[in-house]
Amino acid sequence: MLNFDFYAPARIIFGKDTQQKIGEVLKPHAKKVLLHYGGGSIKKSGLFDQVVASLNEHGIAYVELGGVQPNPRLSLVHEGIRLAKQEQVNLILAVGGGSVIDSAKAIAMGVHLDHDVWDVYEKQLPIEKALPVAIVLTIPAAGSESSGDTVITNEEKSLKYGYGSNKLRPLISIMNPELFFTLPKNQIANGVADMMSHVFERYFTNTTHTDLTDGLCETVLRTIMLNGPKVLANPQDYDAWAEIGFSGTVAHNGLVGMGREQDWACHNMEHELSAIYDVAHGAGLAVLTPAWMRYVYKDNIDMFVQFAVNIMGVQMSYRDKDALVLEGIARLEAFFRRMGLPQTLRELGIDDTRLKEMAKKATSIAFGEEYPLGNLKKLAWQDVVNIYQMCK
Ligand code: NZQ
Ligand code: ZN
């Protein structure tokens, strides 16, 4: 096990009707908030009115900025920074999913900068401070409600970069599984694929003596795979949503990756798909992950045997480890198919004309120099092309 520094201070308020507490819990922290949201699902569901009523009841003023798109855009972040400064808000309240939360985090740090917030993503600059961010979560997926991360798309440059800082950890996240009942099936499936990937990125490692976090990862993955099909079949299943929602948070608050070298190749490869083709993050991960597994497994076959047995429930002879691992990967693909997720780049509307360009970008993030992706197996740009090719 490696040395680590675990810090995950977000206060998570979980359960039925908890969104109605938002005014009460924000009162000690905020006089005026920027109420940030997406394309309108919260207005249709009535959540917007509930949040506003709670803010009003507790005397918290607000200014609103909607319109966050999936793969949140830098231009709206700029608008939010202008508005937050002009209105002198002292907290950003994100009501939505990962895209809204990530946009809120970008605004929260941007108000304190005297240069473009994009520089922070592009040059991975340290930040001194950020406004506090509070959240009412409407889709369990990205885990941004518990992470210090934000991922923003620079639409002019077709770049999608992430940035992480403990200063961006949310102050308070409210999670009521009832708010997930209105999710369309494709978003349910995308969320499940994303939270599974957050565990895989930490699980697949060359670090040894990681029994505790191996077990935590395996339990989270089995819980997601047990309950994902239930919420897909019945989007009103509160108990199954409660399991999925809690799993999504645990998958990405950092705990299950402590003491382990982490991978993140699939996420970096996926960000290129989203940056150019605007595909949903979880759908892109569902396509890439099985191909990545097939490409890298021989570099640490025992780790993949453990995955096949402990997570995918494969019972086969240990004498043919390749067959055992490939059966595990096939079962993962079958699970994704059952969730209605895409399996190929073609299904995502991606042809092979820009694979090389994406691979080069994925392996030269931020500093313009080639550096390999991932850790379980270090991937050069040609490896990334090969993996994209396997997904055609
Ligand atoms: O915009 P609205 O109208 O609200 O509709 C949204 C959006 O179209 C809809 N939706 C959300 N809650 C709903 C709902 N529709 C009906 N009922 C509800 N209750 O769902 C669509 C997708 O929303 P989005 O916020 O984009 O989803 P998600 O949470 O999957 O976030 C994806 C983004 O998070 C980033 C991804 O790259 C992507 O940009 N990530 C952020 C991470 C982080 N900050 O830690 C880590 C992740 O790896 C990920 O990269
Ligand atoms: Zn993700």
GROMACS .gro file of C-alpha atoms and ligand atoms in nm:
model
  443
    1MET     CA    1   0.000   0.000   0.000
    2LEU     CA    2   0.127   0.348  -0.088
    3ASN     CA    3   0.133   0.648   0.145
    4PHE     CA    4  -0.177   0.864   0.115
    5ASP     CA    5  -0.352   1.179   0.234
    6PHE     CA    6  -0.728   1.131   0.249
    7TYR     CA    7  -0.943   1.444   0.261
    8ALA     CA    8  -1.312   1.428   0.166
    9PRO     CA    9  -1.498   1.680   0.377
   10ALA     CA   10  -1.825   1.725   0.181
   11ARG     CA   11  -2.131   1.708   0.403
   12ILE     CA   12  -2.374   1.469   0.235
   13ILE     CA   13  -2.738   1.505   0.334
   14PHE     CA   14  -2.915   1.198   0.206
   15GLY     CA   15  -3.276   1.087   0.178
   16LYS     CA   16  -3.639   1.172   0.111
   17ASP     CA   17  -3.742   1.540   0.096
   18THR     CA   18  -3.391   1.658   0.184
   19GLN     CA   19  -3.393   1.919  -0.097
   20GLN     CA   20  -3.638   2.115   0.115
   21LYS     CA   21  -3.362   2.173   0.370
   22ILE     CA   22  -3.141   2.364   0.129
   23GLY     CA   23  -3.227   2.710   0.262
   24GLU     CA   24  -3.185   2.600   0.622
   25VAL     CA   25  -2.843   2.441   0.569
   26LEU     CA   26  -2.712   2.727   0.355
   27LYS     CA   27  -2.821   3.001   0.595
   28PRO     CA   28  -2.500   3.002   0.805
   29HIS     CA   29  -2.291   3.017   0.487
   30ALA     CA   30  -2.462   3.246   0.237
   31LYS     CA   31  -2.656   3.569   0.201
   32LYS     CA   32  -2.679   3.560  -0.177
   33VAL     CA   33  -2.618   3.262  -0.407
   34LEU     CA   34  -2.577   3.200  -0.777
   35LEU     CA   35  -2.839   2.936  -0.855
   36HIS     CA   36  -2.687   2.737  -1.141
   37TYR     CA   37  -2.874   2.471  -1.339
   38GLY     CA   38  -2.898   2.294  -1.673
   39GLY     CA   39  -3.135   2.278  -1.965
   40GLY     CA   40  -3.464   2.281  -1.781
   41SER     CA   41  -3.530   1.937  -1.626
   42ILE     CA   42  -3.543   2.098  -1.280
   43LYS     CA   43  -3.815   2.338  -1.393
   44LYS     CA   44  -4.021   2.056  -1.545
   45SER     CA   45  -3.993   1.841  -1.231
   46GLY     CA   46  -4.083   2.124  -0.992
   47LEU     CA   47  -3.745   2.106  -0.814
   48PHE     CA   48  -3.655   2.462  -0.912
   49ASP     CA   49  -3.966   2.594  -0.733
   50GLN     CA   50  -3.892   2.387  -0.424
   51VAL     CA   51  -3.534   2.515  -0.401
   52VAL     CA   52  -3.641   2.877  -0.453
   53ALA     CA   53  -3.915   2.841  -0.189
   54SER     CA   54  -3.662   2.709   0.061
   55LEU     CA   55  -3.413   2.990  -0.014
   56ASN     CA   56  -3.691   3.249   0.022
   57GLU     CA   57  -3.811   3.098   0.346
   58HIS     CA   58  -3.464   3.140   0.497
   59GLY     CA   59  -3.398   3.485   0.358
   60ILE     CA   60  -3.129   3.384   0.109
   61ALA     CA   61  -3.123   3.600  -0.203
   62TYR     CA   62  -3.038   3.443  -0.536
   63VAL     CA   63  -2.953   3.523  -0.892
   64GLU     CA   64  -3.005   3.246  -1.146
   65LEU     CA   65  -2.803   3.116  -1.439
   66GLY     CA   66  -2.941   2.816  -1.627
   67GLY     CA   67  -2.842   2.664  -1.958
   68VAL     CA   68  -2.552   2.436  -1.860
   69GLN     CA   69  -2.518   2.173  -2.134
   70PRO     CA   70  -2.383   1.820  -2.087
   71ASN     CA   71  -2.008   1.859  -2.146
   72PRO     CA   72  -2.029   2.203  -1.981
   73ARG     CA   73  -1.900   2.491  -2.189
   74LEU     CA   74  -1.637   2.748  -2.100
   75SER     CA   75  -1.844   3.035  -2.245
   76LEU     CA   76  -2.120   2.984  -1.986
   77VAL     CA   77  -1.856   2.962  -1.713
   78HIS     CA   78  -1.731   3.305  -1.823
   79GLU     CA   79  -2.086   3.438  -1.804
   80GLY     CA   80  -2.127   3.289  -1.457
   81ILE     CA   81  -1.805   3.449  -1.334
   82ARG     CA   82  -1.920   3.790  -1.460
   83LEU     CA   83  -2.259   3.749  -1.297
   84ALA     CA   84  -2.122   3.619  -0.967
   85LYS     CA   85  -1.884   3.915  -0.940
   86GLN     CA   86  -2.144   4.170  -1.043
   87GLU     CA   87  -2.403   4.037  -0.799
   88GLN     CA   88  -2.146   3.974  -0.524
   89VAL     CA   89  -2.274   3.627  -0.446
   90ASN     CA   90  -2.094   3.436  -0.172
   91LEU     CA   91  -2.182   3.079  -0.271
   92ILE     CA   92  -2.259   2.887  -0.590
   93LEU     CA   93  -2.558   2.654  -0.564
   94ALA     CA   94  -2.557   2.384  -0.833
   95VAL     CA   95  -2.889   2.208  -0.888
   96GLY     CA   96  -2.827   1.932  -1.139
   97GLY     CA   97  -2.572   1.670  -1.239
   98GLY     CA   98  -2.200   1.658  -1.305
   99SER     CA   99  -2.213   1.917  -1.580
  100VAL     CA  100  -2.388   2.178  -1.365
  101ILE     CA  101  -2.165   2.103  -1.066
  102ASP     CA  102  -1.845   2.122  -1.271
  103SER     CA  103  -1.955   2.452  -1.423
  104ALA     CA  104  -2.034   2.579  -1.072
  105LYS     CA  105  -1.686   2.480  -0.949
  106ALA     CA  106  -1.526   2.661  -1.244
  107ILE     CA  107  -1.723   2.976  -1.160
  108ALA     CA  108  -1.637   2.936  -0.791
  109MET     CA  109  -1.264   2.949  -0.859
  110GLY     CA  110  -1.291   3.190  -1.153
  111VAL     CA  111  -1.430   3.478  -0.945
  112HIS     CA  112  -1.103   3.495  -0.751
  113LEU     CA  113  -0.872   3.492  -1.053
  114ASP     CA  114  -0.734   3.789  -1.241
  115HIS     CA  115  -0.676   3.575  -1.551
  116ASP     CA  116  -0.890   3.338  -1.760
  117VAL     CA  117  -1.009   3.037  -1.559
  118TRP     CA  118  -0.926   2.819  -1.861
  119ASP     CA  119  -0.554   2.872  -1.782
  120VAL     CA  120  -0.609   2.672  -1.464
  121TYR     CA  121  -0.729   2.372  -1.667
  122GLU     CA  122  -0.477   2.410  -1.946
  123LYS     CA  123  -0.169   2.469  -1.731
  124GLN     CA  124  -0.290   2.286  -1.419
  125LEU     CA  125  -0.220   2.595  -1.206
  126PRO     CA  126  -0.264   2.577  -0.829
  127ILE     CA  127  -0.553   2.786  -0.693
  128GLU     CA  128  -0.552   2.987  -0.370
  129LYS     CA  129  -0.925   2.992  -0.304
  130ALA     CA  130  -1.274   2.938  -0.440
  131LEU     CA  131  -1.624   3.034  -0.336
  132PRO     CA  132  -1.804   2.751  -0.154
  133VAL     CA  133  -2.017   2.526  -0.374
  134ALA     CA  134  -2.335   2.356  -0.255
  135ILE     CA  135  -2.530   2.097  -0.450
  136VAL     CA  136  -2.873   1.948  -0.496
  137LEU     CA  137  -2.794   1.639  -0.703
  138THR     CA  138  -3.036   1.526  -0.976
  139ILE     CA  139  -2.837   1.243  -1.141
  140PRO     CA  140  -2.599   0.998  -0.976
  141ALA     CA  141  -2.311   0.954  -1.219
  142ALA     CA  142  -2.009   1.184  -1.221
  143GLY     CA  143  -1.953   1.183  -0.845
  144SER     CA  144  -1.879   1.556  -0.864
  145GLU     CA  145  -2.098   1.603  -0.556
  146SER     CA  146  -1.816   1.453  -0.351
  147SER     CA  147  -1.505   1.517  -0.559
  148GLY     CA  148  -1.273   1.815  -0.584
  149ASP     CA  149  -1.274   1.779  -0.962
  150THR     CA  150  -1.424   1.977  -1.246
  151VAL     CA  151  -1.420   1.897  -1.619
  152ILE     CA  152  -1.489   2.176  -1.868
  153THR     CA  153  -1.512   2.188  -2.247
  154ASN     CA  154  -1.344   2.472  -2.431
  155GLU     CA  155  -1.577   2.469  -2.728
  156GLU     CA  156  -1.360   2.705  -2.936
  157LYS     CA  157  -1.057   2.477  -2.908
  158SER     CA  158  -1.249   2.144  -2.898
  159LEU     CA  159  -1.068   2.057  -2.576
  160LYS     CA  160  -1.209   1.897  -2.264
  161TYR     CA  161  -0.983   1.917  -1.960
  162GLY     CA  162  -1.021   1.824  -1.598
  163TYR     CA  163  -0.881   1.996  -1.293
  164GLY     CA  164  -0.875   1.889  -0.930
  165SER     CA  165  -0.819   2.072  -0.602
  166ASN     CA  166  -0.933   2.011  -0.247
  167LYS     CA  167  -1.042   2.377  -0.251
  168LEU     CA  168  -1.320   2.268  -0.490
  169ARG     CA  169  -1.465   2.001  -0.263
  170PRO     CA  170  -1.834   2.082  -0.218
  171LEU     CA  171  -1.943   2.231   0.112
  172ILE     CA  172  -2.277   2.050   0.119
  173SER     CA  173  -2.437   1.798  -0.116
  174ILE     CA  174  -2.802   1.708  -0.091
  175MET     CA  175  -2.898   1.372  -0.237
  176ASN     CA  176  -3.262   1.266  -0.248
  177PRO     CA  177  -3.298   0.947  -0.457
  178GLU     CA  178  -3.657   1.053  -0.541
  179LEU     CA  179  -3.510   1.329  -0.760
  180PHE     CA  180  -3.367   1.057  -0.989
  181PHE     CA  181  -3.713   0.918  -1.077
  182THR     CA  182  -3.747   1.148  -1.381
  183LEU     CA  183  -3.421   1.044  -1.548
  184PRO     CA  184  -3.448   0.910  -1.903
  185LYS     CA  185  -3.317   0.557  -1.952
  186ASN     CA  186  -3.008   0.658  -2.148
  187GLN     CA  187  -2.899   0.893  -1.868
  188ILE     CA  188  -2.955   0.619  -1.609
  189ALA     CA  189  -2.729   0.389  -1.807
  190ASN     CA  190  -2.466   0.657  -1.870
  191GLY     CA  191  -2.450   0.729  -1.499
  192VAL     CA  192  -2.406   0.363  -1.411
  193ALA     CA  193  -2.122   0.325  -1.664
  194ASP     CA  194  -1.948   0.637  -1.532
  195MET     CA  195  -1.959   0.541  -1.166
  196MET     CA  196  -1.836   0.190  -1.250
  197SER     CA  197  -1.548   0.344  -1.441
  198HIS     CA  198  -1.458   0.561  -1.142
  199VAL     CA  199  -1.405   0.242  -0.946
  200PHE     CA  200  -1.225   0.057  -1.228
  201GLU     CA  201  -0.982   0.348  -1.271
  202ARG     CA  202  -0.878   0.295  -0.910
  203TYR     CA  203  -0.918  -0.082  -0.888
  204PHE     CA  204  -0.687  -0.184  -1.173
  205THR     CA  205  -0.343  -0.121  -1.027
  206ASN     CA  206   0.000  -0.272  -0.996
  207THR     CA  207   0.018  -0.169  -0.629
  208THR     CA  208   0.013  -0.469  -0.395
  209HIS     CA  209  -0.119  -0.515  -0.038
  210THR     CA  210  -0.443  -0.335  -0.110
  211ASP     CA  211  -0.684  -0.589   0.038
  212LEU     CA  212  -0.912  -0.335   0.202
  213THR     CA  213  -0.957  -0.109  -0.100
  214ASP     CA  214  -0.978  -0.411  -0.335
  215GLY     CA  215  -1.273  -0.527  -0.127
  216LEU     CA  216  -1.434  -0.182  -0.112
  217CYS     CA  217  -1.405  -0.149  -0.491
  218GLU     CA  218  -1.553  -0.494  -0.547
  219THR     CA  219  -1.848  -0.426  -0.317
  220VAL     CA  220  -1.925  -0.092  -0.481
  221LEU     CA  221  -1.914  -0.251  -0.828
  222ARG     CA  222  -2.134  -0.546  -0.727
  223THR     CA  223  -2.384  -0.306  -0.567
  224ILE     CA  224  -2.403  -0.097  -0.883
  225MET     CA  225  -2.444  -0.406  -1.104
  226LEU     CA  226  -2.717  -0.542  -0.878
  227ASN     CA  227  -2.919  -0.221  -0.867
  228GLY     CA  228  -2.852  -0.066  -1.210
  229PRO     CA  229  -3.090  -0.300  -1.393
  230LYS     CA  230  -3.352  -0.244  -1.120
  231VAL     CA  231  -3.364   0.133  -1.168
  232LEU     CA  232  -3.362   0.089  -1.545
  233ALA     CA  233  -3.663  -0.144  -1.521
  234ASN     CA  234  -3.842   0.071  -1.265
  235PRO     CA  235  -3.718   0.431  -1.239
  236GLN     CA  236  -3.942   0.481  -0.933
  237ASP     CA  237  -3.758   0.219  -0.725
  238TYR     CA  238  -3.645   0.433  -0.431
  239ASP     CA  239  -3.443   0.161  -0.258
  240ALA     CA  240  -3.247   0.070  -0.570
  241TRP     CA  241  -3.182   0.440  -0.642
  242ALA     CA  242  -3.060   0.485  -0.285
  243GLU     CA  243  -2.798   0.214  -0.345
  244ILE     CA  244  -2.696   0.362  -0.680
  245GLY     CA  245  -2.681   0.717  -0.547
  246PHE     CA  246  -2.468   0.629  -0.247
  247SER     CA  247  -2.244   0.409  -0.464
  248GLY     CA  248  -2.186   0.694  -0.710
  249THR     CA  249  -2.062   0.915  -0.429
  250VAL     CA  250  -1.842   0.650  -0.270
  251ALA     CA  251  -1.704   0.561  -0.615
  252HIS     CA  252  -1.553   0.905  -0.658
  253ASN     CA  253  -1.489   1.068  -0.321
  254GLY     CA  254  -1.140   0.921  -0.322
  255LEU     CA  255  -1.170   0.654  -0.050
  256VAL     CA  256  -1.166   0.345  -0.271
  257GLY     CA  257  -0.845   0.462  -0.441
  258MET     CA  258  -0.640   0.540  -0.133
  259GLY     CA  259  -0.297   0.376  -0.116
  260ARG     CA  260  -0.317   0.259  -0.476
  261GLU     CA  261  -0.155   0.380  -0.796
  262GLN     CA  262  -0.455   0.476  -1.011
  263ASP     CA  263  -0.499   0.443  -1.385
  264TRP     CA  264  -0.740   0.691  -1.555
  265ALA     CA  265  -0.648   0.594  -1.914
  266CYS     CA  266  -1.012   0.527  -2.006
  267HIS     CA  267  -1.124   0.865  -1.872
  268ASN     CA  268  -0.854   1.048  -2.064
  269MET     CA  269  -0.935   0.859  -2.384
  270GLU     CA  270  -1.305   0.934  -2.335
  271HIS     CA  271  -1.258   1.306  -2.280
  272GLU     CA  272  -1.128   1.326  -2.637
  273LEU     CA  273  -1.449   1.169  -2.769
  274SER     CA  274  -1.662   1.415  -2.572
  275ALA     CA  275  -1.445   1.713  -2.669
  276ILE     CA  276  -1.481   1.656  -3.043
  277TYR     CA  277  -1.807   1.464  -3.082
  278ASP     CA  278  -1.999   1.589  -2.775
  279VAL     CA  279  -2.090   1.234  -2.671
  280ALA     CA  280  -2.219   1.154  -2.321
  281HIS     CA  281  -1.923   1.073  -2.094
  282GLY     CA  282  -2.069   0.748  -1.956
  283ALA     CA  283  -2.162   0.619  -2.302
  284GLY     CA  284  -1.807   0.680  -2.425
  285LEU     CA  285  -1.666   0.494  -2.125
  286ALA     CA  286  -1.893   0.194  -2.189
  287VAL     CA  287  -1.745   0.164  -2.538
  288LEU     CA  288  -1.381   0.211  -2.438
  289THR     CA  289  -1.355   0.015  -2.113
  290PRO     CA  290  -1.388  -0.345  -2.242
  291ALA     CA  291  -1.143  -0.272  -2.526
  292TRP     CA  292  -0.894  -0.118  -2.282
  293MET     CA  293  -0.926  -0.427  -2.062
  294ARG     CA  294  -0.853  -0.662  -2.352
  295TYR     CA  295  -0.555  -0.449  -2.456
  296VAL     CA  296  -0.387  -0.426  -2.114
  297TYR     CA  297  -0.483  -0.734  -1.913
  298LYS     CA  298  -0.171  -0.936  -1.989
  299ASP     CA  299   0.038  -0.675  -1.809
  300ASN     CA  300  -0.121  -0.775  -1.478
  301ILE     CA  301  -0.326  -1.084  -1.541
  302ASP     CA  302  -0.376  -1.166  -1.172
  303MET     CA  303  -0.554  -0.834  -1.116
  304PHE     CA  304  -0.787  -0.920  -1.402
  305VAL     CA  305  -0.844  -1.273  -1.272
  306GLN     CA  306  -0.951  -1.117  -0.942
  307PHE     CA  307  -1.189  -0.885  -1.133
  308ALA     CA  308  -1.340  -1.177  -1.328
  309VAL     CA  309  -1.391  -1.392  -1.019
  310ASN     CA  310  -1.480  -1.141  -0.745
  311ILE     CA  311  -1.681  -0.893  -0.951
  312MET     CA  312  -1.811  -1.076  -1.257
  313GLY     CA  313  -1.863  -1.408  -1.076
  314VAL     CA  314  -1.673  -1.622  -1.327
  315GLN     CA  315  -1.610  -1.978  -1.212
  316MET     CA  316  -1.359  -2.141  -1.444
  317SER     CA  317  -1.027  -2.320  -1.421
  318TYR     CA  318  -0.742  -2.098  -1.298
  319ARG     CA  319  -0.513  -2.294  -1.529
  320ASP     CA  320  -0.635  -2.096  -1.830
  321LYS     CA  321  -0.619  -1.744  -1.695
  322ASP     CA  322  -0.669  -1.583  -2.037
  323ALA     CA  323  -1.000  -1.761  -2.088
  324LEU     CA  324  -1.111  -1.668  -1.739
  325VAL     CA  325  -1.029  -1.298  -1.785
  326LEU     CA  326  -1.188  -1.282  -2.131
  327GLU     CA  327  -1.506  -1.434  -1.990
  328GLY     CA  328  -1.509  -1.164  -1.720
  329ILE     CA  329  -1.475  -0.891  -1.983
  330ALA     CA  330  -1.748  -1.051  -2.196
  331ARG     CA  331  -1.979  -1.048  -1.893
  332LEU     CA  332  -1.907  -0.680  -1.836
  333GLU     CA  333  -1.996  -0.612  -2.201
  334ALA     CA  334  -2.315  -0.812  -2.161
  335PHE     CA  335  -2.403  -0.603  -1.856
  336PHE     CA  336  -2.348  -0.279  -2.050
  337ARG     CA  337  -2.563  -0.418  -2.334
  338ARG     CA  338  -2.838  -0.506  -2.085
  339MET     CA  339  -2.827  -0.144  -1.966
  340GLY     CA  340  -2.879  -0.033  -2.327
  341LEU     CA  341  -2.534   0.125  -2.354
  342PRO     CA  342  -2.350   0.159  -2.686
  343GLN     CA  343  -2.072  -0.087  -2.767
  344THR     CA  344  -1.898   0.076  -3.062
  345LEU     CA  345  -1.770   0.413  -3.173
  346ARG     CA  346  -2.001   0.389  -3.472
  347GLU     CA  347  -2.302   0.380  -3.238
  348LEU     CA  348  -2.170   0.703  -3.088
  349GLY     CA  349  -2.156   0.858  -3.435
  350ILE     CA  350  -1.775   0.847  -3.447
  351ASP     CA  351  -1.593   0.730  -3.761
  352ASP     CA  352  -1.220   0.661  -3.789
  353THR     CA  353  -1.113   0.990  -3.946
  354ARG     CA  354  -0.988   1.157  -3.627
  355LEU     CA  355  -0.863   0.864  -3.416
  356LYS     CA  356  -0.497   0.958  -3.454
  357GLU     CA  357  -0.566   1.321  -3.370
  358MET     CA  358  -0.758   1.220  -3.055
  359ALA     CA  359  -0.485   0.977  -2.950
  360LYS     CA  360  -0.218   1.245  -2.988
  361LYS     CA  361  -0.424   1.493  -2.790
  362ALA     CA  362  -0.496   1.236  -2.518
  363THR     CA  363  -0.125   1.173  -2.471
  364SER     CA  364  -0.015   1.537  -2.476
  365ILE     CA  365  -0.252   1.700  -2.235
  366ALA     CA  366  -0.161   2.042  -2.100
  367PHE     CA  367   0.206   2.071  -2.179
  368GLY     CA  368   0.223   1.978  -2.547
  369GLU     CA  369   0.465   1.693  -2.482
  370GLU     CA  370   0.387   1.328  -2.525
  371TYR     CA  371   0.343   1.143  -2.202
  372PRO     CA  372   0.190   0.801  -2.161
  373LEU     CA  373  -0.165   0.745  -2.041
  374GLY     CA  374  -0.252   0.512  -1.757
  375ASN     CA  375  -0.040   0.319  -1.513
  376LEU     CA  376  -0.135  -0.047  -1.514
  377LYS     CA  377   0.006  -0.039  -1.867
  378LYS     CA  378   0.161   0.282  -1.994
  379LEU     CA  379  -0.006   0.372  -2.321
  380ALA     CA  380   0.175   0.569  -2.592
  381TRP     CA  381  -0.032   0.744  -2.858
  382GLN     CA  382  -0.012   0.444  -3.092
  383ASP     CA  383  -0.156   0.222  -2.815
  384VAL     CA  384  -0.444   0.467  -2.782
  385VAL     CA  385  -0.506   0.450  -3.156
  386ASN     CA  386  -0.506   0.071  -3.132
  387ILE     CA  387  -0.766   0.081  -2.855
  388TYR     CA  388  -0.985   0.324  -3.049
  389GLN     CA  389  -0.952   0.091  -3.351
  390MET     CA  390  -1.073  -0.202  -3.140
  391CYS     CA  391  -1.392  -0.005  -3.067
  392LYS     CA  392  -1.493   0.062  -3.427
  393NZQ     O1  393  -2.978   1.989  -1.833
  393NZQ     P1  394  -3.099   1.922  -1.780
  393NZQ     O2  395  -3.224   1.967  -1.844
  393NZQ     O3  396  -3.107   1.926  -1.630
  393NZQ     O4  397  -3.088   1.767  -1.825
  393NZQ     C1  398  -2.981   1.683  -1.783
  393NZQ     C2  399  -2.881   1.653  -1.893
  393NZQ     O5  400  -2.942   1.661  -2.020
  393NZQ     C3  401  -3.039   1.546  -1.755
  393NZQ     N1  402  -3.086   1.534  -1.618
  393NZQ     C4  403  -3.013   1.548  -1.503
  393NZQ     N2  404  -3.090   1.519  -1.397
  393NZQ     C5  405  -3.214   1.487  -1.445
  393NZQ     C6  406  -3.211   1.497  -1.585
  393NZQ     N3  407  -3.320   1.471  -1.663
  393NZQ     C7  408  -3.434   1.435  -1.599
  393NZQ     N4  409  -3.443   1.421  -1.464
  393NZQ     C8  410  -3.334   1.445  -1.385
  393NZQ     N5  411  -3.343   1.427  -1.252
  393NZQ     O6  412  -2.930   1.457  -1.772
  393NZQ     C9  413  -2.844   1.508  -1.872
  393NZQ    C10  414  -2.700   1.483  -1.831
  393NZQ     O7  415  -2.663   1.565  -1.724
  393NZQ     P2  416  -2.508   1.580  -1.684
  393NZQ     O8  417  -2.499   1.674  -1.571
  393NZQ     O9  418  -2.428   1.609  -1.806
  393NZQ    O10  419  -2.473   1.431  -1.638
  393NZQ     P3  420  -2.357   1.373  -1.552
  393NZQ    O11  421  -2.386   1.386  -1.408
  393NZQ    O12  422  -2.332   1.241  -1.607
  393NZQ    O13  423  -2.230   1.468  -1.579
  393NZQ    C11  424  -2.145   1.447  -1.688
  393NZQ    C12  425  -2.028   1.543  -1.682
  393NZQ    O14  426  -1.950   1.521  -1.563
  393NZQ    C13  427  -1.812   1.511  -1.602
  393NZQ    C14  428  -1.821   1.448  -1.738
  393NZQ    O15  429  -1.701   1.461  -1.811
  393NZQ    C15  430  -1.937   1.523  -1.800
  393NZQ    O16  431  -1.893   1.647  -1.853
  393NZQ     N6  432  -1.737   1.439  -1.499
  393NZQ    C16  433  -1.709   1.504  -1.386
  393NZQ    C17  434  -1.635   1.447  -1.284
  393NZQ    C18  435  -1.604   1.521  -1.161
  393NZQ     N7  436  -1.629   1.651  -1.157
  393NZQ    O17  437  -1.555   1.466  -1.061
  393NZQ    C19  438  -1.581   1.312  -1.294
  393NZQ    C20  439  -1.638   1.234  -1.407
  393NZQ    O18  440  -1.541   1.139  -1.446
  393NZQ    C21  441  -1.679   1.309  -1.527
  393NZQ    O19  442  -1.568   1.330  -1.613
  394ZN      ZN  443  -1.624   0.977  -1.515
   0.00000   0.00000   0.00000
